[in-house]
Coordinates of C-alpha atoms in Angstrom, one line a residue:
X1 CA -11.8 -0.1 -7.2
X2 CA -11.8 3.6 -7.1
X3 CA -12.7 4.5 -3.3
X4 CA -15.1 7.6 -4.8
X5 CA -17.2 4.4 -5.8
X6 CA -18.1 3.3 -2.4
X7 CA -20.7 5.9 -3.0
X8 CA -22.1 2.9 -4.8
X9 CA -21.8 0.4 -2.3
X10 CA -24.8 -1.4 -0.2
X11 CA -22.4 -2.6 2.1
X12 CA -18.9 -1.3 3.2
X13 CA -16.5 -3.5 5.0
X14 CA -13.9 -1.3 6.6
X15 CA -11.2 -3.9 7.7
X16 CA -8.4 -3.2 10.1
X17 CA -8.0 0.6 9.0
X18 CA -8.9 3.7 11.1
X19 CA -10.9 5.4 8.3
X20 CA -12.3 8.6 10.6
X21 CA -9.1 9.4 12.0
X22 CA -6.7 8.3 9.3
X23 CA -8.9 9.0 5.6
X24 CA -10.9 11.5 6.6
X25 CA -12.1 13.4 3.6
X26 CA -13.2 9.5 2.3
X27 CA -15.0 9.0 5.2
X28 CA -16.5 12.7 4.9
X29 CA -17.2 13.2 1.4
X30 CA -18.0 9.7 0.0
X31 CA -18.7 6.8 2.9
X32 CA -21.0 9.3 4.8
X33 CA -22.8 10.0 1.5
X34 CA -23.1 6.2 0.9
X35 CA -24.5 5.7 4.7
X36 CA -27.7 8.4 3.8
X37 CA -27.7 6.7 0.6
X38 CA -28.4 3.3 2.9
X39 CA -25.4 1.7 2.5
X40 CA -24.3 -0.5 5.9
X41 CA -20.9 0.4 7.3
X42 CA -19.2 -2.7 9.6
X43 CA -15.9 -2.6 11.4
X44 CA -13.5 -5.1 11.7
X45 CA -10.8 -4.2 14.1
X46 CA -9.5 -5.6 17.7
X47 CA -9.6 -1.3 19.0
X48 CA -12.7 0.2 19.7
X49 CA -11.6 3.1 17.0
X50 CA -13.3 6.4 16.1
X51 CA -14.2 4.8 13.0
X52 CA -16.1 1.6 15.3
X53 CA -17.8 4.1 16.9
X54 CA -19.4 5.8 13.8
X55 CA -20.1 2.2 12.3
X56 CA -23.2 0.4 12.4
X57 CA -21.4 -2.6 14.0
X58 CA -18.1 -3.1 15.4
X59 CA -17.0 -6.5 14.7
X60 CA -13.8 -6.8 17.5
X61 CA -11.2 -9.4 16.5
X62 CA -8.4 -10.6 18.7
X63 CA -5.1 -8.7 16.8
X64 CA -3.6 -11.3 14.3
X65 CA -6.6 -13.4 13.5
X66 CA -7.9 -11.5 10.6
X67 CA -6.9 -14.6 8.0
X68 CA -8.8 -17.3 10.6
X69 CA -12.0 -15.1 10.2
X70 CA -11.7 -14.6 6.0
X71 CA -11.5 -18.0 6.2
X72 CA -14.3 -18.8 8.9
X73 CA -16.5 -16.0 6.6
X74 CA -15.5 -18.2 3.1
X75 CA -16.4 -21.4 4.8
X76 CA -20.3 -20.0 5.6
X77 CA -19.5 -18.5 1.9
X78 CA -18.8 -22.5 0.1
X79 CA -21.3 -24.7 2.5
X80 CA -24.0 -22.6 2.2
X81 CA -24.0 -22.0 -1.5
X82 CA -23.4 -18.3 -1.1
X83 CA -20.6 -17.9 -3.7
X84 CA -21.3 -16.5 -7.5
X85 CA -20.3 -20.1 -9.2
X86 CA -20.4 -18.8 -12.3
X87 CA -18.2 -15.3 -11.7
X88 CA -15.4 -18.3 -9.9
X89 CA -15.8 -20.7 -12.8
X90 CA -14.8 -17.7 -15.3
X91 CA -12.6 -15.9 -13.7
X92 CA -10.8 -17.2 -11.1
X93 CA -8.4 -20.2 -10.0
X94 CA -7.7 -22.7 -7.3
X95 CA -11.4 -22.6 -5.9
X96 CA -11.1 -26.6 -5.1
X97 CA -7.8 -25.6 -2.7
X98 CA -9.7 -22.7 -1.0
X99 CA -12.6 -25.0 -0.8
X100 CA -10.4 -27.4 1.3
X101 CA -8.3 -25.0 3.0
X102 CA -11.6 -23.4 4.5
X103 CA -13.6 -26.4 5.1
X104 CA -11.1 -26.9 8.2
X105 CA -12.2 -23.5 9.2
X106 CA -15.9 -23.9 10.8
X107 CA -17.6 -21.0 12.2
X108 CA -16.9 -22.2 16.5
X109 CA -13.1 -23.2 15.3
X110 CA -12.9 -19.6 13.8
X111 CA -15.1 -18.2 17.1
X112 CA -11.7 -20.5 19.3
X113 CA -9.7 -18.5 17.2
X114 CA -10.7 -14.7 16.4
X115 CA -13.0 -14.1 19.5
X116 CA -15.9 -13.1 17.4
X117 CA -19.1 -15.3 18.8
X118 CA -20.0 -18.4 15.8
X119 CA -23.2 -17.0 15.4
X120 CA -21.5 -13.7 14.7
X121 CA -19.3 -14.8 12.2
X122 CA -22.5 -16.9 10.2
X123 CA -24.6 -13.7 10.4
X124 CA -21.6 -11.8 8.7
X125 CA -20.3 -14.0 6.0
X126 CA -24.5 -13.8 5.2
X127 CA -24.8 -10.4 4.6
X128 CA -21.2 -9.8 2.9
X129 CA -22.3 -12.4 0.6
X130 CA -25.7 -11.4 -0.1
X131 CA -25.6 -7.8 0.1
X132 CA -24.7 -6.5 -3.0
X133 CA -22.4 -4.2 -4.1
X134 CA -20.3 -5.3 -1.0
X135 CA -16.9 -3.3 -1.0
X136 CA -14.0 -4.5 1.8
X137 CA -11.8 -1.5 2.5
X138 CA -8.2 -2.3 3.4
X139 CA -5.2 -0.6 4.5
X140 CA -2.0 -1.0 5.9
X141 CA -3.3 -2.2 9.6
X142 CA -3.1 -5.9 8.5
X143 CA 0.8 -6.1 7.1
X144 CA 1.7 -4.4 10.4
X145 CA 1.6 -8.6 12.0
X146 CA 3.2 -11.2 11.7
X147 CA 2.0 -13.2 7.9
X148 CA 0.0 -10.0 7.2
X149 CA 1.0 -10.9 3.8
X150 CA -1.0 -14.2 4.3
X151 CA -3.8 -12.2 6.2
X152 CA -4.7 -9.9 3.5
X153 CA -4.5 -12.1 0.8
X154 CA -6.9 -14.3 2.4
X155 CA -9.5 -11.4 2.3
X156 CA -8.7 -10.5 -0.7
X157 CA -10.3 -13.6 -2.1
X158 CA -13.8 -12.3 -0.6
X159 CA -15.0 -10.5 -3.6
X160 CA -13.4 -13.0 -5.8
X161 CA -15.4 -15.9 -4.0
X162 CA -18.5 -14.1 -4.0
X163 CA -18.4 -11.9 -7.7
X164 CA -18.5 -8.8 -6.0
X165 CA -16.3 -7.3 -8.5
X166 CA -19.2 -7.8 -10.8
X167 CA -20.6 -4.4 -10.0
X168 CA -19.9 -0.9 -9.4
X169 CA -19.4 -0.1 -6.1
X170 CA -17.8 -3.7 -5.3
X171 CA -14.9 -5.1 -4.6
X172 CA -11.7 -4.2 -2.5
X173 CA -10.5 -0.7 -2.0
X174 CA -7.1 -0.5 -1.1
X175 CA -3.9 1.5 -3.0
X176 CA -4.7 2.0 -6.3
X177 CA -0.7 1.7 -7.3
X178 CA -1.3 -0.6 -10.4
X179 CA -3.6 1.8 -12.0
X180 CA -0.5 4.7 -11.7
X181 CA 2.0 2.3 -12.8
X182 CA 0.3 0.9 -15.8
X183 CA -0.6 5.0 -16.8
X184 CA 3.5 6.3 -16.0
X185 CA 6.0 5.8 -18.5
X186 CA 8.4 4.0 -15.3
X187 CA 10.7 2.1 -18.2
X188 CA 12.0 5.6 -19.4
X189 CA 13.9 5.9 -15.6
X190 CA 14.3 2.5 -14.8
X191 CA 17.0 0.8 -14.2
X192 CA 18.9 -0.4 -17.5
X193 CA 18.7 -4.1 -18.7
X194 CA 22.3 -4.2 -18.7
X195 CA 23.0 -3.4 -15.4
X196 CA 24.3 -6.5 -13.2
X197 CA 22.2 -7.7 -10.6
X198 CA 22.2 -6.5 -6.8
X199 CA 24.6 -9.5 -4.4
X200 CA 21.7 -9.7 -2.5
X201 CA 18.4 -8.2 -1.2
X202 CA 17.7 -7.7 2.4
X203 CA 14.1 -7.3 3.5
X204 CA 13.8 -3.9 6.1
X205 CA 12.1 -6.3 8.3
X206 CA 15.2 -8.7 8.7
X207 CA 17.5 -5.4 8.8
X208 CA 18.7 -5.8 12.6
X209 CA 19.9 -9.4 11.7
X210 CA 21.4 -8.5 8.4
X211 CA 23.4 -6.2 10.1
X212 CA 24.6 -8.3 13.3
X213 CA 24.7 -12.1 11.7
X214 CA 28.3 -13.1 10.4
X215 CA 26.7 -15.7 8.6
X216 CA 25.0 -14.0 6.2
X217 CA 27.6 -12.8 3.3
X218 CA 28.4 -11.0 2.3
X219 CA 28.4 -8.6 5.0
X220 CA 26.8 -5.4 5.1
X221 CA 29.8 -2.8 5.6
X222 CA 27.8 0.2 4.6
X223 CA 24.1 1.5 5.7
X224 CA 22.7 4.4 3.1
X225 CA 19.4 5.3 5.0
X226 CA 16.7 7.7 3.0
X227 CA 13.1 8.0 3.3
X228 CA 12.8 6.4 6.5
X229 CA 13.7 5.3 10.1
X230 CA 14.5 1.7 10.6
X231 CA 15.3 2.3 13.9
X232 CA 11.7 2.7 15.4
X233 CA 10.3 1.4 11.8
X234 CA 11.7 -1.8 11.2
X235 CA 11.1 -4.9 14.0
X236 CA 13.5 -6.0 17.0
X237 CA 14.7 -2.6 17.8
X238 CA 17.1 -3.5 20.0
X239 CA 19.2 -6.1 17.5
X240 CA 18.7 -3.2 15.0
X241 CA 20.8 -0.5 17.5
X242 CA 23.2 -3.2 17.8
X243 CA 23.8 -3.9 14.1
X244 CA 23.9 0.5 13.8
X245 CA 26.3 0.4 16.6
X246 CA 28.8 -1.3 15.0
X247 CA 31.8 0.2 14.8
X248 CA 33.1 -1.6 11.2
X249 CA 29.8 0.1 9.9
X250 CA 29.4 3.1 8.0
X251 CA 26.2 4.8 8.2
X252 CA 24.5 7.5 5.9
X253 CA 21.3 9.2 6.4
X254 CA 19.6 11.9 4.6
X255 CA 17.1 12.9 6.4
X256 CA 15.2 16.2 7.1
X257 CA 15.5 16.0 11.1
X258 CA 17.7 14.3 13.5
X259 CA 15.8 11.0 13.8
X260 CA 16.7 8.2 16.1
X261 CA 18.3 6.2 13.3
X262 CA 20.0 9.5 12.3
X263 CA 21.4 9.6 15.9
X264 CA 23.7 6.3 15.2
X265 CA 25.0 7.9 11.2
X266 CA 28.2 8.9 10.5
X267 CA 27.6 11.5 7.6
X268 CA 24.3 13.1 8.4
X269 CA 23.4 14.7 4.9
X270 CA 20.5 17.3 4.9
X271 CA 17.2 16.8 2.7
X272 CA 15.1 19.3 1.2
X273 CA 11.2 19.3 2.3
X274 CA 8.5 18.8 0.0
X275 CA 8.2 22.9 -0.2
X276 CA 11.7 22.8 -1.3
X277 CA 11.5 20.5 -4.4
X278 CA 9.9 19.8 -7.5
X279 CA 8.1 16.2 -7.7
X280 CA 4.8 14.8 -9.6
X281 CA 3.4 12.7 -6.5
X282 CA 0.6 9.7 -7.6
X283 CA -1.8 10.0 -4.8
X284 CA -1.7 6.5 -2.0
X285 CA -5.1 5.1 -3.1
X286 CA -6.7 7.1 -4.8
X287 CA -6.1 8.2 -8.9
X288 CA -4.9 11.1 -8.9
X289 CA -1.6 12.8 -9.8
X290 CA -0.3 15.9 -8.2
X291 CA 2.3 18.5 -9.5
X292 CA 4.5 19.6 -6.3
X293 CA 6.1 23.0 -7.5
X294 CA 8.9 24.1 -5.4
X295 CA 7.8 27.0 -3.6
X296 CA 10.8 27.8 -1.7
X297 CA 14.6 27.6 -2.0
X298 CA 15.8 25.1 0.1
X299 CA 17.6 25.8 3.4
X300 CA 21.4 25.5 3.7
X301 CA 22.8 22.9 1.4
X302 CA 19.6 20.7 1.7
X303 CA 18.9 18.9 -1.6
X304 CA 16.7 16.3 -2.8
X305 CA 17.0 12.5 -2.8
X306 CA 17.2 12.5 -7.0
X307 CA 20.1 15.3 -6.3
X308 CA 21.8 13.7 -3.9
X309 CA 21.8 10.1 -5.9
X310 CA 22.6 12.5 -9.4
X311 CA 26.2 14.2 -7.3
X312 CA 27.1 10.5 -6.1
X313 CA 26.6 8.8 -9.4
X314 CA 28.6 11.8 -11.3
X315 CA 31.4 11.1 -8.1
X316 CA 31.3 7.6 -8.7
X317 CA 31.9 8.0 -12.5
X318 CA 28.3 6.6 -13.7
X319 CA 27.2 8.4 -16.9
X320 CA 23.7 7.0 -17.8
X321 CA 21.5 9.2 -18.3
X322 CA 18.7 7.8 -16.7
X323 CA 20.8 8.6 -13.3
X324 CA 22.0 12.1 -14.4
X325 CA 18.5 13.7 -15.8
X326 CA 17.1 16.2 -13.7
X327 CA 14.0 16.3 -11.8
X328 CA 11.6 17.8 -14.3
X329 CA 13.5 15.5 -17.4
X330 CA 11.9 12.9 -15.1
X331 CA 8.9 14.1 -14.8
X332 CA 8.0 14.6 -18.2
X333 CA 9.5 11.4 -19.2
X334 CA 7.2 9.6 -16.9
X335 CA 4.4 11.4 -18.6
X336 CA 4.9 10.4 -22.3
X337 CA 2.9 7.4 -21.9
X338 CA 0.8 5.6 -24.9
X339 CA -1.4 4.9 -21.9
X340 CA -5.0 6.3 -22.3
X341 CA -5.0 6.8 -18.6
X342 CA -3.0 9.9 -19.2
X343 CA -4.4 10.6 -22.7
X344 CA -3.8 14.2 -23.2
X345 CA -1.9 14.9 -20.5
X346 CA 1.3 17.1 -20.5
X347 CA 4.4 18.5 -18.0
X348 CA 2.7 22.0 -18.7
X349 CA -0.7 21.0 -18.4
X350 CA -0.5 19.5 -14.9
X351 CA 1.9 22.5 -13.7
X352 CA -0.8 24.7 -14.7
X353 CA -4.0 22.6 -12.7
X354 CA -1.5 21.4 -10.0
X355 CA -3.3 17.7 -10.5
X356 CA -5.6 15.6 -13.0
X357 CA -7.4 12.3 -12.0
X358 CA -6.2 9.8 -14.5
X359 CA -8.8 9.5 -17.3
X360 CA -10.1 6.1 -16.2
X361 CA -13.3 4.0 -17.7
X362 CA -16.7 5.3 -16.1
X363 CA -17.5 2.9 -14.5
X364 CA -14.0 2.0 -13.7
X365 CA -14.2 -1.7 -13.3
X366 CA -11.2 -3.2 -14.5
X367 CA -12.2 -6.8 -12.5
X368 CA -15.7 -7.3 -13.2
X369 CA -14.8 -9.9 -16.0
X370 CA -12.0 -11.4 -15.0

């Protein structure tokens, strides 16, 4: 769902995400406006946050447990009759396998579990499930534990389990990347069919043992580090340093600052900063596009990522175009889209307003049927 339609929303269920602190022109501008509107704000989180304070209730959760309480809430939810049978019937699948995954997950095993009192949980799964438009509002709190994955999926069948998608104003609010993606042309610059598949993929989170187990082959003899730093970023730190302080491995970071896993590289290549380059820049989670003109020339021989990968794939004798075009080729490739999301959009007219919200359905509601 949009998050400017939480102004819509009876109930708003801000789960695991620091909203006054970390959002705060949502929390200012639209769940504020919802509150004087009536709309109840609860919190779940295991911190007593700035956003817990604000709240109407602060429901505090042991860290980790979040997918024992969905499932504590979904199991008040089934045995109580609280779920939009019809909207599940339509519209969704596997309801018997939630039914028995959850009926395992009574309201005291949850309480053993999550630390939230049984009567606590009851009382909420009630008025998620029978306040309506309820909205749950995710971020990125969740994923940060171990089977967040699991954790956030499990909540994520909430609104399916109860229909809140139904209405405007209901639903999850989260990242609204499939909304961008289905409006940008992304085929025009992605990678060609032809192309041979990567030997392997290596998940950030397993990079310290991909880097330090002879086991896995093939071995990784070169690190190419942009857009991040795995050293405090990724988990196991310390198996992480080891694998960078091989001495068989060759290291490259471009990075904008000497950062701790810049510290360990062995070609340290400058990057520009977002003043120094031009870049159209889809908004987290909301639906908006921004046009980033460059405003100054870049410092030294700083350069952008796109640069940086356009040199090496010249030096390395690659010719497709789709790693040669320049920055604003890109850009204006991605926007020649049949999608109606960007229906009369242009390069020139987003250079000239600097951003657009993408033309979406009002009431944007791409889940109330299905």
């Amino acid at each position: 769902m949009a998050p400017e339609d939480l102004i819509h929303s009876r109930l708003i269920l801000i789960w695991g995400t620091n909203t006054v602190t970390t959002n705060l022109h949502l929390w200012s501008s639209v769940i504020r406006k919802a509150r004087a509107n009536g709309s109840k704000v609860i919190v779940v989180d295991p911190v007593k946050t700035a956003t817990a304070n604000s709240a109407d209730q602060h429901v505090q959760i042991r860290p980790g447990t979040d997918g024992a309480l969905a499932l504590g809430l979904m199991h008040v939810i089934i045995t109580e009759s609280l779920f939009d049978a019809e909207y599940v019937a339509k519209f969704t699948w596997g309801f018997e396998g939630l039914c028995e995954r959850a009926a395992d997950f009574t309201p005291e095993k949850a309480a053993k579990i999550t630390g939230i009192p049984a009567r606590d949980i009851v009382a909420l799964a009630r008025t998620y499930a029978c306040t309506s438009p309820a909205a749950i509002r995710l971020s990125v709190g969740m994923e940060r534990h171990a089977n967040g994955y699991s954790m956030v999926r499990a909540v994520a069948c909430l609104p399916g389990l109860t229909g809140a998608w139904r209405e405007r104003g209901g639903g999850i609010c989260q990242f609204m990347a499939t909304t961008v993606r289905e409006a940008l042309n992304l085929q025009a610059i992605s990678i060609p069919a032809q192309w041979p598949e990567p030997e392997r993929f290596v998940h950030l989170a397993q990079l310290g043992r991909a880097l330090t187990d002879e086991t896995m082959a093939p071995p990784v003899k070169c690190l190419f580090v942009f857009n991040s730093n795995p050293l405090v970023t990724a988990p196991n730190q310390n198996l992480t340093r080891q694998g960078l302080m091989r001495d068989d491995l060759v290291t490259v970071v471009h990075e904008q600052f000497v950062t701790d896993t810049a510290k360990y590289a062995d070609y340290l290549l400058p990057a520009t900063t977002q003043l120094e380059h031009l870049e159209l820049m889809p908004s987290w989670g909301t639906p908006y596009l921004a046009f980033n003109e460059q405003a100054v020339s870049p410092c030294g021989e700083a350069i952008p990522n796109t640069e940086l990968f356009r040199r090496l794939s010249a030096a390395m004798g690659y010719d497709d175009e789709v790693l040669l075009s320049s920055d604003e080729q890109r850009i204006r490739q991605l926007l020649q889209s049949d999608s109606p999301y960007l229906a009369g959009a242009s390069y020139e007219s987003l250079q000239e307003a600097g951003w657009m919200r993408l033309n979406l359905p009002d009431p944007y509601q791409p889940l109330s049927s299905g």
